[in-house]
mmCIF file of C-alpha atoms in Angstrom:
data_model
loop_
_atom_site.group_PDB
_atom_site.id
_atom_site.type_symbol
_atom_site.label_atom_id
_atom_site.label_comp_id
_atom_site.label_asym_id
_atom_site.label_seq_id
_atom_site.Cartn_x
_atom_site.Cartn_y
_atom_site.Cartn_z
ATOM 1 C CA UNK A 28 23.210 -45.839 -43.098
ATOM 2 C CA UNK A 29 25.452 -42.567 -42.436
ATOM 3 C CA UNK A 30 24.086 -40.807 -45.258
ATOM 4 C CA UNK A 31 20.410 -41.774 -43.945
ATOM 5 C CA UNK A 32 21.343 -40.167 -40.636
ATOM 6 C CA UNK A 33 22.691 -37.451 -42.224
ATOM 7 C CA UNK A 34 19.558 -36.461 -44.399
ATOM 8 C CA UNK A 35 17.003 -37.217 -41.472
ATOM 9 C CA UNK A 36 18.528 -36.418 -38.241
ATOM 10 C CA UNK A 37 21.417 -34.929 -39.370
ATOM 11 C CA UNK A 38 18.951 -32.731 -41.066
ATOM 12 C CA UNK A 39 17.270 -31.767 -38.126
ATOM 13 C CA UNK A 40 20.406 -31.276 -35.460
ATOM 14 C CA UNK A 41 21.448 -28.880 -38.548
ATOM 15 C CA UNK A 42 18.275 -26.509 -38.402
ATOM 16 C CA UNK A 43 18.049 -26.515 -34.973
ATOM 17 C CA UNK A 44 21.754 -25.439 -34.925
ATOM 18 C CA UNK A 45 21.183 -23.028 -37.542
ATOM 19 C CA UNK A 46 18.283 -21.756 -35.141
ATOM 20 C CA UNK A 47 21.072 -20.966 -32.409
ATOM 21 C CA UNK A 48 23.693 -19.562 -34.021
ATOM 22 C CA UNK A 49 21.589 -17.172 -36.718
ATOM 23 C CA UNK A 50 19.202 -15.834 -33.922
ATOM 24 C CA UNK A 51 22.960 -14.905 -31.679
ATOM 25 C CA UNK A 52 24.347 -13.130 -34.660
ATOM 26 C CA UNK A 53 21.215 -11.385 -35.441
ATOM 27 C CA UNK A 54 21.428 -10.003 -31.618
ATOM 28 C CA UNK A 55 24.995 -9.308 -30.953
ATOM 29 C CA UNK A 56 26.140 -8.411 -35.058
ATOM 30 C CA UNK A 57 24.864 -6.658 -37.903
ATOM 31 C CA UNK A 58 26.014 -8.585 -41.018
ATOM 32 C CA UNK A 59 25.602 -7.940 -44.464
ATOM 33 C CA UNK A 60 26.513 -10.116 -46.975
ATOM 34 C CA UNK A 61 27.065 -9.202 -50.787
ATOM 35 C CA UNK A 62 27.854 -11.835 -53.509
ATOM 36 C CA UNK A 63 25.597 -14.627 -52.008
ATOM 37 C CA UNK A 64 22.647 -14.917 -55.192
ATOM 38 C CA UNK A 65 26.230 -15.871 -56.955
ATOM 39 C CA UNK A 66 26.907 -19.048 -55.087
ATOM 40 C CA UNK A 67 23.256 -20.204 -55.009
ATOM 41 C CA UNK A 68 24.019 -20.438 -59.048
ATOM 42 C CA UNK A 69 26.878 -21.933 -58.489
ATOM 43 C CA UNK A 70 26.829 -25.281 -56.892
ATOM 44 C CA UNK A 71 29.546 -27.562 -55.351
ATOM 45 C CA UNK A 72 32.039 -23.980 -55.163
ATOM 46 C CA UNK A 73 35.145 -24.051 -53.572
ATOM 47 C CA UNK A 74 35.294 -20.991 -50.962
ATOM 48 C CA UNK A 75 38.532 -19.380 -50.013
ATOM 49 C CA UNK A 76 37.592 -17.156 -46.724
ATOM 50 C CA UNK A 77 39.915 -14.556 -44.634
ATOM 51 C CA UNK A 78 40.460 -16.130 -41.555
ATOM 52 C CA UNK A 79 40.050 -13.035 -39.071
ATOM 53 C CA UNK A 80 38.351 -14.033 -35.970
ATOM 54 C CA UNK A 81 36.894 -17.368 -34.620
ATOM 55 C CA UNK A 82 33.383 -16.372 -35.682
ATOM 56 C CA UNK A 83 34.438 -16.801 -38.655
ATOM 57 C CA UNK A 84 33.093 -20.341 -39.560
ATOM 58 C CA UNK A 85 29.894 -20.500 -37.880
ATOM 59 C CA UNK A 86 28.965 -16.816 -38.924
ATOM 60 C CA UNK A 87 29.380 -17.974 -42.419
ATOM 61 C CA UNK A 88 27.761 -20.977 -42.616
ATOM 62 C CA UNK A 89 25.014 -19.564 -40.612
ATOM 63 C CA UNK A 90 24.312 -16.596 -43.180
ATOM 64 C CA UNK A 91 24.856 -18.951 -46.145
ATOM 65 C CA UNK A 92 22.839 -21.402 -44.606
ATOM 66 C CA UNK A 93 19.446 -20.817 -46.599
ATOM 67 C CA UNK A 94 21.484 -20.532 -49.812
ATOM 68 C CA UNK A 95 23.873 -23.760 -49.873
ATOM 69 C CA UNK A 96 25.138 -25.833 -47.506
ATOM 70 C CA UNK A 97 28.384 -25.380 -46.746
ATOM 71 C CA UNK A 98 31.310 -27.744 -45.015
ATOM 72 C CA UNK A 99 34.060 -26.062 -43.351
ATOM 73 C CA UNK A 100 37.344 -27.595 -43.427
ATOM 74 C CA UNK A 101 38.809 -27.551 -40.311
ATOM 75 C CA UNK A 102 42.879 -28.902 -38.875
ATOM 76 C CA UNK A 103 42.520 -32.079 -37.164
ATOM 77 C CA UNK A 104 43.377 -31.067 -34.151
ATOM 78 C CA UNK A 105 40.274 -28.794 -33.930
ATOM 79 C CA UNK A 106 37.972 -31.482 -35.539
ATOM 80 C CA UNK A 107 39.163 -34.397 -32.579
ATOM 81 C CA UNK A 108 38.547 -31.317 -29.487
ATOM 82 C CA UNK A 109 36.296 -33.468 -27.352
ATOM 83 C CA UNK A 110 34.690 -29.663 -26.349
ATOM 84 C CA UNK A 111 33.872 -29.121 -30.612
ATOM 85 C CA UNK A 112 33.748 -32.366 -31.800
ATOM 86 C CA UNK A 113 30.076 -32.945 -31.991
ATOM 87 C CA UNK A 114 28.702 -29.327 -33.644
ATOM 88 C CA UNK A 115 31.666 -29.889 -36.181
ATOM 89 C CA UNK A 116 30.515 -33.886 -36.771
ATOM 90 C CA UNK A 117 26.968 -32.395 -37.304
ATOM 91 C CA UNK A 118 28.064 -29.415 -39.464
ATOM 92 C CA UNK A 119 29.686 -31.892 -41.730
ATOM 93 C CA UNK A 120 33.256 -30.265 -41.096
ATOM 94 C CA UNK A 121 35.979 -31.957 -42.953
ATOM 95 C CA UNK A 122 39.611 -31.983 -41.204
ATOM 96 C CA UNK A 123 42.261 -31.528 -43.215
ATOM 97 C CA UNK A 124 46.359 -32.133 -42.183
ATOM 98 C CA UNK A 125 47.725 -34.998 -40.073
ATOM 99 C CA UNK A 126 49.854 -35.223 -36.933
ATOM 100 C CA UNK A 127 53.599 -34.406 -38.548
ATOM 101 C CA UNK A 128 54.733 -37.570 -36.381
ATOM 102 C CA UNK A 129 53.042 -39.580 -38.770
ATOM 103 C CA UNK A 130 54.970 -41.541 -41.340
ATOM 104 C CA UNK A 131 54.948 -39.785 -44.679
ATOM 105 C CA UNK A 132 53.105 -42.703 -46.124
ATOM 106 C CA UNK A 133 50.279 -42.497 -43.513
ATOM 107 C CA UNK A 134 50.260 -38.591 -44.235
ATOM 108 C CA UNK A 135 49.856 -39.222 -48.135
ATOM 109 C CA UNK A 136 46.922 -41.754 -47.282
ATOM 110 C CA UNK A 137 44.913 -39.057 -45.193
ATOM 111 C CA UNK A 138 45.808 -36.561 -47.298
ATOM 112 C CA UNK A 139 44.333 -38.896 -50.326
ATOM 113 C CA UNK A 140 41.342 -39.432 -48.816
ATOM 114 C CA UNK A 141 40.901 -35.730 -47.519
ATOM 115 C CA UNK A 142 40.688 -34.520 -51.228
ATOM 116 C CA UNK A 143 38.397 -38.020 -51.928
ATOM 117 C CA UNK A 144 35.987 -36.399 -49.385
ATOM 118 C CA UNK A 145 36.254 -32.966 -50.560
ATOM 119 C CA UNK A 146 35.472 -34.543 -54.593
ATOM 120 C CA UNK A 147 32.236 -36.380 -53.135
ATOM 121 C CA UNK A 148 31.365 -33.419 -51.169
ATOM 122 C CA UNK A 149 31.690 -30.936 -54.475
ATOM 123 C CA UNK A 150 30.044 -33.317 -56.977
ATOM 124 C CA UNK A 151 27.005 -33.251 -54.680
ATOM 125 C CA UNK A 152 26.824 -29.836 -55.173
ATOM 126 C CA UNK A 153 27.604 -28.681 -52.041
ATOM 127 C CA UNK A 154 30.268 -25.499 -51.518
ATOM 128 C CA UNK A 155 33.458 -26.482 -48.994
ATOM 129 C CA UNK A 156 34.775 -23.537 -47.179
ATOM 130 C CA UNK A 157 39.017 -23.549 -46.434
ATOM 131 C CA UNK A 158 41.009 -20.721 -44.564
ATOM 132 C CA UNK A 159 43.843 -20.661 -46.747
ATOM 133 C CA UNK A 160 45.888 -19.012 -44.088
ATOM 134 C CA UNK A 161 45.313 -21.984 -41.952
ATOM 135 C CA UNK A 162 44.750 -20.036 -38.507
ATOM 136 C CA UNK A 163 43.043 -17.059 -37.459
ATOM 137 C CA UNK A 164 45.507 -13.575 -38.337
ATOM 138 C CA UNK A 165 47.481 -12.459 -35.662
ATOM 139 C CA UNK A 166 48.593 -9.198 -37.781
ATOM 140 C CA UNK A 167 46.677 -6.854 -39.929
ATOM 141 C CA UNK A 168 47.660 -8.991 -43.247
ATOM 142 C CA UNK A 169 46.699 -12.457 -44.316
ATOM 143 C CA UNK A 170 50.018 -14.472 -44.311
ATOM 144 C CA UNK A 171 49.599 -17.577 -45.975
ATOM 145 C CA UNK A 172 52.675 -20.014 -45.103
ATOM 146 C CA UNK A 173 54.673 -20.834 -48.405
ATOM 147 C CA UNK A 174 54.378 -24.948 -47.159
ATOM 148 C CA UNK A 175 50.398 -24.886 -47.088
ATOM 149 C CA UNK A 176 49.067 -26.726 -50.059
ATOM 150 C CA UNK A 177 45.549 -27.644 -48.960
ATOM 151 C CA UNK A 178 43.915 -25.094 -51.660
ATOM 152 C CA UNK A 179 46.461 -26.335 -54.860
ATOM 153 C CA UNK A 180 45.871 -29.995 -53.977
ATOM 154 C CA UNK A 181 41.822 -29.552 -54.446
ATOM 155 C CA UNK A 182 42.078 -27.105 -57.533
ATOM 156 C CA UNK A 183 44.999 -29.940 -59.115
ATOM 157 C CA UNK A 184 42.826 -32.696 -58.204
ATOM 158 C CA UNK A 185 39.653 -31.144 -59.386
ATOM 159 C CA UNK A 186 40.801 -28.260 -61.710
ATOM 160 C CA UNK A 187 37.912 -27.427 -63.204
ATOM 161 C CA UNK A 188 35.878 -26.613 -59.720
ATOM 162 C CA UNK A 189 34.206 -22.998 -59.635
ATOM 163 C CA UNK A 190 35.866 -20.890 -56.728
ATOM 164 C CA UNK A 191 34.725 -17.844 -55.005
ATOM 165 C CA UNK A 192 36.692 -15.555 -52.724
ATOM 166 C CA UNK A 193 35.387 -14.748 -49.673
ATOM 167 C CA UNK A 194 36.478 -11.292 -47.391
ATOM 168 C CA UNK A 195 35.037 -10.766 -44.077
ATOM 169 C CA UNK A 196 35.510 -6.995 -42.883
ATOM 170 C CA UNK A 197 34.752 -5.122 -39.827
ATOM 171 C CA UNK A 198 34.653 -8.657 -37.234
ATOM 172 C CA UNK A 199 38.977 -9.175 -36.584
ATOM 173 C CA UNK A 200 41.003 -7.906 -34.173
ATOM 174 C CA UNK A 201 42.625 -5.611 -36.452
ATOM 175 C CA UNK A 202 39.981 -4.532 -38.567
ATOM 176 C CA UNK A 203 37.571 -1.180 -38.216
ATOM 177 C CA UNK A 204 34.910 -1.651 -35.797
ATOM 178 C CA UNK A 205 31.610 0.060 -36.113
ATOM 179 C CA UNK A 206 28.709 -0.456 -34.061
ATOM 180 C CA UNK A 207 24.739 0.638 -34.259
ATOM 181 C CA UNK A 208 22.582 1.198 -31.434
ATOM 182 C CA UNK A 209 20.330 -1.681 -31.097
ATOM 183 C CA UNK A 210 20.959 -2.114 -27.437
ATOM 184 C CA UNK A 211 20.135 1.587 -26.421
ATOM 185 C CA UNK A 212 17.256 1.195 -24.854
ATOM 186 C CA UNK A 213 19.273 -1.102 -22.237
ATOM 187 C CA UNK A 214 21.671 1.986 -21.934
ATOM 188 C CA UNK A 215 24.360 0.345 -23.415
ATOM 189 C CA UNK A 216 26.618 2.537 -25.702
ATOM 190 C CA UNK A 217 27.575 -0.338 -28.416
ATOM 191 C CA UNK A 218 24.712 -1.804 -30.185
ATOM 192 C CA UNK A 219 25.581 -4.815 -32.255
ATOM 193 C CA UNK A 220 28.788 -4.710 -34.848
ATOM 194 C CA UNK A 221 28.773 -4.021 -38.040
ATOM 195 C CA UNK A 222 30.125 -6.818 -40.389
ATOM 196 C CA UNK A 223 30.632 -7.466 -44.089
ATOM 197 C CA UNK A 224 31.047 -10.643 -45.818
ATOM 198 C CA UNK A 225 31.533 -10.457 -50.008
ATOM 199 C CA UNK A 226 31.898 -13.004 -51.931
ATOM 200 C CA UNK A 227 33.293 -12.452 -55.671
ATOM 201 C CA UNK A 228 33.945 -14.972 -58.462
ATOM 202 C CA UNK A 229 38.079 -16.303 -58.956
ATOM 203 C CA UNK A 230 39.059 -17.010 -62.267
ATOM 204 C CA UNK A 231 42.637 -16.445 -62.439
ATOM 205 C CA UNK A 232 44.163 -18.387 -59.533
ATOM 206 C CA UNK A 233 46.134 -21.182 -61.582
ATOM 207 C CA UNK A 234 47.102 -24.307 -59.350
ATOM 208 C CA UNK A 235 49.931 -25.293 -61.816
ATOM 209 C CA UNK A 236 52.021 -22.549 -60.456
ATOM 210 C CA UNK A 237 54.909 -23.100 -57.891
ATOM 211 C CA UNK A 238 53.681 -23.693 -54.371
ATOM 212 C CA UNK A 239 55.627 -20.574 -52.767
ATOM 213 C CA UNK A 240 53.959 -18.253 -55.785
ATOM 214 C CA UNK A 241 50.519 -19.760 -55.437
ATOM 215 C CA UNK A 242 50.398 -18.858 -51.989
ATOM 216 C CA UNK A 243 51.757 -15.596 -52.559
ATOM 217 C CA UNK A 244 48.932 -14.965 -55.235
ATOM 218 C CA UNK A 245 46.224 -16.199 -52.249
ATOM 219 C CA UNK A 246 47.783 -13.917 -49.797
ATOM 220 C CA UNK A 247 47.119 -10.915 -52.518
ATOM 221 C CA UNK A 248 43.379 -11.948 -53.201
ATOM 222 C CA UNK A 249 42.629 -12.082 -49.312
ATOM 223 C CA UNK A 250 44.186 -9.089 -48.817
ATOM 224 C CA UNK A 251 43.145 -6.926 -51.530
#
């Protein structure tokens, strides 16, 4: 019955959604996006994404939206906010973590059927989305905590799942901002911003490695 929903109204909620969010970033941002014929080839990809501003998420499942579908992952606390609940429940957003008061055997069963989720979710061809760094930056570097092991969990479970990298310039805090003039005419100086998101092929990102130099090899691709 949920996966009835999810193809028919589901469906629906998602286009109409898709209808919001697209039309506001076609007003307010000027995005480009490079590497996305790559993914369309390339189904049920794993997608490691900078995490640089809040738009993050929505902007790029909104753009990638006509090419696959894509569900975020998302920590639980953001995935229970009664304010965000229902967009993420339609989006399909998986959370990920558990409450650290938790016994550890309760945090090994979510964490178990997290990565069950993520498998059904990649053999049916559709492309999850993680923020290895786990929050949005707060510097000008991608710092990915030596504990998190969301990303070597799926690639050990499922080694043999494609993975793209994911960089989103010109939208952070600390990045380069550069606007057009597409609100002139209203006599406004800034026009909408200018933002890239590329997407390139991993192939060397080994989940066998130690946890501390994993990360440190995910903070180098995100920030190179």
């Amino acid at each position: 019955m949920k996966r009835f929903i999810d193809k028919t109204v589901g469906r629906w909620l998602r286009h109409f959604f898709f209808i919001l969010v697209r039309t506001y970033y076609a007003l307010f941002y000027n995005v480009g996006v490079c590497g996305k014929h790559l993914l369309q080839a390339q189904p049920g990809t794993l997608i490691l994404a900078t995490h640089v501003s809040r738009h993050d998420g929505p902007m790029i499942s909104a753009l990638l939206y006509s090419t696959a579908r894509i569900r975020p992952t998302v920590h639980y606390n953001e995935y229970h906010n009664k304010a965000q609940w229902f967009p993420m429940y339609v989006a399909g957003a998986i959370p990920m973590s558990s409450p650290k008061d938790w016994a550890p055997e309760r945090r090994a069963e979510r964490t178990a059927e997290t990565l069950d989720i993520i498998g059904k979710v990649l053999n049916n061809g559709n492309s999850v989305l993680v923020f290895p760094a786990g929050k949005v930056r707060r510097q000008p570097e991608e710092i990915v905590a030596p504990h998190l092991k969301g990303v070597q969990e799926i690639l050990r479970a499922r080694p043999e799942t494609p993975v793209m990298l994911l960089r989103t310039r010109g939208l952070g805090k600390f990045q380069e901002q550069s606007y057009d003039l597409f609100w002139s005419f209203l006599g406004r100086k800034k026009g909408r911003r200018h933002v890239q998101i590329e997407l390139t092929p991993v192939t060397d990102l080994d989940p066998s490695m130690e946890l501390e130099a994993f990360n440190q090899k995910l903070e180098q691709m995100l920030n190179g």
